[in-house]
Each structure stands twice: as C-alpha cells, then as structure tokens.
Amino acid sequence: VGSEMCIGGRLPGGPCPEELVVVLHGLGRSRKSMRSVEPVLREAGFGVARLDYPSTRLRLEAHVATLVELMSDLPGTRRVHFVTHSLGGILARRTLASEDWPGAIEQGRLVMFAPPSQGASLARALDAKLGGLFEAVMGPSGRQIAGSDVAPLPTVPFLVVAGSTRGGRGTNP
C-alpha cells in the first residue's frame, strides 16, 4: 500500500492530524485519480491520506485487513473520515464495519462517489460473459463486486454522490 499515511507518528510535512480523511480510489485506478479532492479537504482543515492499493490483485477482505492495520497505527489521530470512489466505497464500508476497527479512533463521516452498493451490474454482465478472463483482468475484487452482497449499510453519517448522462440512462447499466 503506497500512501501518505502517518509513518512513525508523522505525515509528510507534519504530525498525524487529529482528524484524517482517508481517500480511496476505485477498481483499476490509483491514488492519482483522487488528487483533485485533496486541496479542498486540506483547505477545510483536514489531514489527507490518499492511498494506493492493488485493487485488481487481492480480495476485498485483504484490502480491508490492510486498512484496519493502517488505522491501528495513527498516533495522535482521534477521528478518521473516508472519501471514496467506486470500489473504495465498498472497502471503506467494510472497514468501518470491521470487528477489528481500532477502538481508540472514532469513525467519522463517509462520502462515496458512485459506489456499487448493490454490486456492479456491468461487472456482473462481463463476469457472466467472460468468466475467467474477467477475473484475470479485474482481479478477485472485480469478481466480488459482480455479486450483490458487497458491503453493509454504513452506520456513520454518509453521502452518496451519483449522476447520470445520456438523458438519464447513464453509461453503466
């Protein structure tokens, strides 16, 4: 996991902030795809950690275990929020619901851009049509979001940002 997380109790440029926003990208993307949200969050006074994770290489459970481990080592941070895109929203929801969430850190708010909350219908269609080839390209996480039981309902305040194009039909069925 590549990140700007607090390492040794510090973020690059300073100590771990009391309030940290963890920013998670979607399937097949990198932390660079979420860089436009960072200045806005910093301007609002939050510490920001845009994480890289190998979205197409591991199962959702492995990503969640890594996130929980990172949350467990944030000295000075008392509250963690998440801003996510697509698969990142599923990971954040599973992480927030994890029995292993560190009790010393309060769960903050969650903002999800286009989360596949009921699974991704495009992933389902491609998985059905391509089977093993789909998983070879999109990985085990891609195959998991082709299902419908991808993440529990958040128990923290949350916002879902979604939209459509092409006369309300959208680009992803």
PDB file of C-alpha atoms in Angstrom:
ATOM      1  CA  VAL A   1       0.000   0.000   0.000  1.00  0.00           C
ATOM      2  CA  GLY A   2       1.537   3.266  -1.079  1.00  0.00           C
ATOM      3  CA  SER A   3       0.315   6.257   0.865  1.00  0.00           C
ATOM      4  CA  GLU A   4       0.923   9.477   2.686  1.00  0.00           C
ATOM      5  CA  MET A   5      -0.280   7.895   5.933  1.00  0.00           C
ATOM      6  CA  CYS A   6       1.312   8.791   9.230  1.00  0.00           C
ATOM      7  CA  ILE A   7       4.580   6.905   9.409  1.00  0.00           C
ATOM      8  CA  GLY A   8       6.269   6.969  12.772  1.00  0.00           C
ATOM      9  CA  GLY A   9       3.578   9.331  14.009  1.00  0.00           C
ATOM     10  CA  ARG A  10       4.020  11.876  11.212  1.00  0.00           C
ATOM     11  CA  LEU A  11       2.564  12.735   7.850  1.00  0.00           C
ATOM     12  CA  PRO A  12       4.965  14.198   5.303  1.00  0.00           C
ATOM     13  CA  GLY A  13       5.170  17.803   6.436  1.00  0.00           C
ATOM     14  CA  GLY A  14       3.900  17.344   9.975  1.00  0.00           C
ATOM     15  CA  PRO A  15       2.486  15.169  12.746  1.00  0.00           C
ATOM     16  CA  CYS A  16      -0.579  12.973  12.375  1.00  0.00           C
ATOM     17  CA  PRO A  17      -3.651  15.204  12.332  1.00  0.00           C
ATOM     18  CA  GLU A  18      -6.436  14.810  14.871  1.00  0.00           C
ATOM     19  CA  GLU A  19      -8.901  14.430  12.002  1.00  0.00           C
ATOM     20  CA  LEU A  20      -7.742  12.449   8.995  1.00  0.00           C
ATOM     21  CA  VAL A  21      -9.563  11.869   5.725  1.00  0.00           C
ATOM     22  CA  VAL A  22      -8.580   8.633   4.018  1.00  0.00           C
ATOM     23  CA  VAL A  23      -9.155   8.864   0.263  1.00  0.00           C
ATOM     24  CA  LEU A  24      -9.664   5.585  -1.627  1.00  0.00           C
ATOM     25  CA  HIS A  25      -9.714   5.139  -5.403  1.00  0.00           C
ATOM     26  CA  GLY A  26     -11.771   2.710  -7.459  1.00  0.00           C
ATOM     27  CA  LEU A  27     -11.003  -0.568  -9.214  1.00  0.00           C
ATOM     28  CA  GLY A  28      -8.069  -0.399 -11.601  1.00  0.00           C
ATOM     29  CA  ARG A  29      -7.192   3.178 -10.614  1.00  0.00           C
ATOM     30  CA  SER A  30      -4.506   4.776  -8.441  1.00  0.00           C
ATOM     31  CA  ARG A  31      -4.396   7.450  -5.773  1.00  0.00           C
ATOM     32  CA  LYS A  32      -3.617   9.954  -8.537  1.00  0.00           C
ATOM     33  CA  SER A  33      -7.205   9.622  -9.759  1.00  0.00           C
ATOM     34  CA  MET A  34      -8.397  11.190  -6.475  1.00  0.00           C
ATOM     35  CA  ARG A  35      -5.906  14.050  -6.239  1.00  0.00           C
ATOM     36  CA  SER A  36      -8.478  16.748  -7.066  1.00  0.00           C
ATOM     37  CA  VAL A  37     -10.274  16.258  -3.727  1.00  0.00           C
ATOM     38  CA  GLU A  38      -7.130  16.734  -1.635  1.00  0.00           C
ATOM     39  CA  PRO A  39      -6.774  20.551  -1.815  1.00  0.00           C
ATOM     40  CA  VAL A  40     -10.435  21.018  -0.890  1.00  0.00           C
ATOM     41  CA  LEU A  41     -10.098  18.742   2.141  1.00  0.00           C
ATOM     42  CA  ARG A  42      -6.841  20.379   3.257  1.00  0.00           C
ATOM     43  CA  GLU A  43      -8.426  23.827   2.883  1.00  0.00           C
ATOM     44  CA  ALA A  44     -11.207  22.644   5.197  1.00  0.00           C
ATOM     45  CA  GLY A  45      -8.576  21.779   7.821  1.00  0.00           C
ATOM     46  CA  PHE A  46      -8.323  18.002   7.434  1.00  0.00           C
ATOM     47  CA  GLY A  47      -5.221  15.886   7.160  1.00  0.00           C
ATOM     48  CA  VAL A  48      -5.446  13.826   3.982  1.00  0.00           C
ATOM     49  CA  ALA A  49      -4.104  10.389   3.124  1.00  0.00           C
ATOM     50  CA  ARG A  50      -4.682   9.342  -0.495  1.00  0.00           C
ATOM     51  CA  LEU A  51      -3.955   5.637  -0.513  1.00  0.00           C
ATOM     52  CA  ASP A  52      -2.780   3.342  -3.265  1.00  0.00           C
ATOM     53  CA  TYR A  53      -3.835  -0.275  -3.017  1.00  0.00           C
ATOM     54  CA  PRO A  54      -3.559  -3.106  -5.541  1.00  0.00           C
ATOM     55  CA  SER A  55      -7.264  -3.086  -6.372  1.00  0.00           C
ATOM     56  CA  THR A  56      -7.072  -5.775  -9.050  1.00  0.00           C
ATOM     57  CA  ARG A  57      -4.755  -8.152  -7.194  1.00  0.00           C
ATOM     58  CA  LEU A  58      -6.427  -9.027  -3.896  1.00  0.00           C
ATOM     59  CA  ARG A  59      -9.793  -9.947  -2.447  1.00  0.00           C
ATOM     60  CA  LEU A  60     -11.833  -7.299  -0.621  1.00  0.00           C
ATOM     61  CA  GLU A  61     -11.057  -8.938   2.725  1.00  0.00           C
ATOM     62  CA  ALA A  62      -7.307  -8.481   2.209  1.00  0.00           C
ATOM     63  CA  HIS A  63      -7.732  -4.795   1.382  1.00  0.00           C
ATOM     64  CA  VAL A  64      -9.880  -4.313   4.491  1.00  0.00           C
ATOM     65  CA  ALA A  65      -7.301  -6.058   6.690  1.00  0.00           C
ATOM     66  CA  THR A  66      -4.628  -3.680   5.396  1.00  0.00           C
ATOM     67  CA  LEU A  67      -6.818  -0.636   6.020  1.00  0.00           C
ATOM     68  CA  VAL A  68      -7.623  -1.765   9.564  1.00  0.00           C
ATOM     69  CA  GLU A  69      -3.915  -2.290  10.200  1.00  0.00           C
ATOM     70  CA  LEU A  70      -3.177   1.234   8.967  1.00  0.00           C
ATOM     71  CA  MET A  71      -5.960   2.671  11.154  1.00  0.00           C
ATOM     72  CA  SER A  72      -4.378   0.944  14.150  1.00  0.00           C
ATOM     73  CA  ASP A  73      -1.147   2.908  13.753  1.00  0.00           C
ATOM     74  CA  LEU A  74      -2.168   6.573  13.646  1.00  0.00           C
ATOM     75  CA  PRO A  75      -0.785   8.142  16.838  1.00  0.00           C
ATOM     76  CA  GLY A  76      -2.465  11.468  17.526  1.00  0.00           C
ATOM     77  CA  THR A  77      -5.388  10.854  15.183  1.00  0.00           C
ATOM     78  CA  ARG A  78      -8.693  10.696  17.028  1.00  0.00           C
ATOM     79  CA  ARG A  79     -11.170  10.595  14.096  1.00  0.00           C
ATOM     80  CA  VAL A  80     -10.992   9.123  10.591  1.00  0.00           C
ATOM     81  CA  HIS A  81     -13.288  10.022   7.695  1.00  0.00           C
ATOM     82  CA  PHE A  82     -13.370   8.492   4.205  1.00  0.00           C
ATOM     83  CA  VAL A  83     -13.836   9.964   0.723  1.00  0.00           C
ATOM     84  CA  THR A  84     -14.075   7.258  -1.889  1.00  0.00           C
ATOM     85  CA  HIS A  85     -14.749   6.396  -5.495  1.00  0.00           C
ATOM     86  CA  SER A  86     -16.485   3.185  -6.593  1.00  0.00           C
ATOM     87  CA  LEU A  87     -14.691   0.159  -5.101  1.00  0.00           C
ATOM     88  CA  GLY A  88     -13.115   2.449  -2.491  1.00  0.00           C
ATOM     89  CA  GLY A  89     -16.602   2.988  -1.035  1.00  0.00           C
ATOM     90  CA  ILE A  90     -17.079  -0.738  -0.602  1.00  0.00           C
ATOM     91  CA  LEU A  91     -13.704  -1.008   1.121  1.00  0.00           C
ATOM     92  CA  ALA A  92     -14.472   1.916   3.434  1.00  0.00           C
ATOM     93  CA  ARG A  93     -17.865   0.444   4.392  1.00  0.00           C
ATOM     94  CA  ARG A  94     -16.340  -2.964   5.100  1.00  0.00           C
ATOM     95  CA  THR A  95     -13.501  -1.349   7.067  1.00  0.00           C
ATOM     96  CA  LEU A  96     -15.913   0.731   9.160  1.00  0.00           C
ATOM     97  CA  ALA A  97     -17.915  -2.446   9.892  1.00  0.00           C
ATOM     98  CA  SER A  98     -14.847  -4.498  10.783  1.00  0.00           C
ATOM     99  CA  GLU A  99     -14.723  -6.075  14.228  1.00  0.00           C
ATOM    100  CA  ASP A 100     -11.042  -5.134  14.232  1.00  0.00           C
ATOM    101  CA  TRP A 101     -11.599  -1.368  13.883  1.00  0.00           C
ATOM    102  CA  PRO A 102      -9.280   0.275  16.464  1.00  0.00           C
ATOM    103  CA  GLY A 103     -11.337   1.469  19.418  1.00  0.00           C
ATOM    104  CA  ALA A 104      -9.073   4.481  20.014  1.00  0.00           C
ATOM    105  CA  ILE A 105     -10.153   6.059  16.717  1.00  0.00           C
ATOM    106  CA  GLU A 106     -13.622   7.491  16.263  1.00  0.00           C
ATOM    107  CA  GLN A 107     -15.351   6.756  12.982  1.00  0.00           C
ATOM    108  CA  GLY A 108     -16.195   9.955  11.164  1.00  0.00           C
ATOM    109  CA  ARG A 109     -18.165  10.612   8.011  1.00  0.00           C
ATOM    110  CA  LEU A 110     -18.176   8.805   4.690  1.00  0.00           C
ATOM    111  CA  VAL A 111     -18.514  10.368   1.230  1.00  0.00           C
ATOM    112  CA  MET A 112     -18.826   7.901  -1.643  1.00  0.00           C
ATOM    113  CA  PHE A 113     -18.679   8.791  -5.320  1.00  0.00           C
ATOM    114  CA  ALA A 114     -20.531   6.172  -7.379  1.00  0.00           C
ATOM    115  CA  PRO A 115     -20.257   3.185  -5.030  1.00  0.00           C
ATOM    116  CA  PRO A 116     -21.510  -0.134  -6.435  1.00  0.00           C
ATOM    117  CA  SER A 117     -23.673  -0.640  -3.337  1.00  0.00           C
ATOM    118  CA  GLN A 118     -25.696  -3.485  -4.821  1.00  0.00           C
ATOM    119  CA  GLY A 119     -22.771  -4.839  -6.749  1.00  0.00           C
ATOM    120  CA  ALA A 120     -21.843  -3.599 -10.199  1.00  0.00           C
ATOM    121  CA  SER A 121     -24.198  -4.677 -12.954  1.00  0.00           C
ATOM    122  CA  LEU A 122     -21.548  -4.066 -15.602  1.00  0.00           C
ATOM    123  CA  ALA A 123     -19.155  -6.331 -13.653  1.00  0.00           C
ATOM    124  CA  ARG A 124     -21.912  -8.978 -13.427  1.00  0.00           C
ATOM    125  CA  ALA A 125     -22.517  -8.851 -17.175  1.00  0.00           C
ATOM    126  CA  LEU A 126     -18.810  -9.042 -18.027  1.00  0.00           C
ATOM    127  CA  ASP A 127     -18.184 -11.799 -15.490  1.00  0.00           C
ATOM    128  CA  ALA A 128     -21.063 -13.832 -16.941  1.00  0.00           C
ATOM    129  CA  LYS A 129     -19.820 -13.313 -20.482  1.00  0.00           C
ATOM    130  CA  LEU A 130     -16.054 -13.585 -19.934  1.00  0.00           C
ATOM    131  CA  GLY A 131     -15.756 -15.661 -16.744  1.00  0.00           C
ATOM    132  CA  GLY A 132     -12.096 -16.405 -16.014  1.00  0.00           C
ATOM    133  CA  LEU A 133     -10.888 -13.718 -18.412  1.00  0.00           C
ATOM    134  CA  PHE A 134     -12.851 -11.083 -16.475  1.00  0.00           C
ATOM    135  CA  GLU A 135     -11.185 -12.122 -13.211  1.00  0.00           C
ATOM    136  CA  ALA A 136      -7.762 -12.253 -14.893  1.00  0.00           C
ATOM    137  CA  VAL A 137      -8.139  -8.596 -15.871  1.00  0.00           C
ATOM    138  CA  MET A 138     -10.186  -7.137 -12.984  1.00  0.00           C
ATOM    139  CA  GLY A 139      -8.906  -9.447 -10.273  1.00  0.00           C
ATOM    140  CA  PRO A 140     -10.672 -11.057  -7.354  1.00  0.00           C
ATOM    141  CA  SER A 141     -12.110  -7.729  -6.124  1.00  0.00           C
ATOM    142  CA  GLY A 142     -13.670  -7.155  -9.534  1.00  0.00           C
ATOM    143  CA  ARG A 143     -15.260 -10.561  -9.398  1.00  0.00           C
ATOM    144  CA  GLN A 144     -16.537  -9.920  -5.858  1.00  0.00           C
ATOM    145  CA  ILE A 145     -18.296  -6.683  -6.833  1.00  0.00           C
ATOM    146  CA  ALA A 146     -20.057  -8.629  -9.574  1.00  0.00           C
ATOM    147  CA  GLY A 147     -22.050 -10.115  -6.675  1.00  0.00           C
ATOM    148  CA  SER A 148     -24.813  -8.318  -4.809  1.00  0.00           C
ATOM    149  CA  ASP A 149     -23.661  -8.688  -1.172  1.00  0.00           C
ATOM    150  CA  VAL A 150     -20.707  -6.340  -1.359  1.00  0.00           C
ATOM    151  CA  ALA A 151     -20.881  -4.180   1.786  1.00  0.00           C
ATOM    152  CA  PRO A 152     -23.023  -3.451   4.819  1.00  0.00           C
ATOM    153  CA  LEU A 153     -25.032  -0.256   5.127  1.00  0.00           C
ATOM    154  CA  PRO A 154     -22.866   2.423   6.774  1.00  0.00           C
ATOM    155  CA  THR A 155     -23.564   3.176  10.432  1.00  0.00           C
ATOM    156  CA  VAL A 156     -21.851   6.583  10.222  1.00  0.00           C
ATOM    157  CA  PRO A 157     -23.224   9.729   8.552  1.00  0.00           C
ATOM    158  CA  PHE A 158     -22.720   9.243   4.806  1.00  0.00           C
ATOM    159  CA  LEU A 159     -23.327  10.857   1.447  1.00  0.00           C
ATOM    160  CA  VAL A 160     -23.570   9.120  -1.911  1.00  0.00           C
ATOM    161  CA  VAL A 161     -22.758  11.189  -4.977  1.00  0.00           C
ATOM    162  CA  ALA A 162     -24.087   9.689  -8.195  1.00  0.00           C
ATOM    163  CA  GLY A 163     -25.212  11.014 -11.521  1.00  0.00           C
ATOM    164  CA  SER A 164     -26.246  10.089 -14.980  1.00  0.00           C
ATOM    165  CA  THR A 165     -25.651  11.123 -18.532  1.00  0.00           C
ATOM    166  CA  ARG A 166     -27.259  10.370 -21.876  1.00  0.00           C
ATOM    167  CA  GLY A 167     -30.742  11.501 -20.981  1.00  0.00           C
ATOM    168  CA  GLY A 168     -30.749   9.868 -17.535  1.00  0.00           C
ATOM    169  CA  ARG A 169     -29.791   6.409 -18.821  1.00  0.00           C
ATOM    170  CA  GLY A 170     -26.189   6.633 -17.588  1.00  0.00           C
ATOM    171  CA  THR A 171     -23.157   4.982 -19.054  1.00  0.00           C
ATOM    172  CA  ASN A 172     -23.055   1.941 -16.761  1.00  0.00           C
ATOM    173  CA  PRO A 173     -26.209  -0.153 -16.777  1.00  0.00           C
TER     174      PRO A 173
END
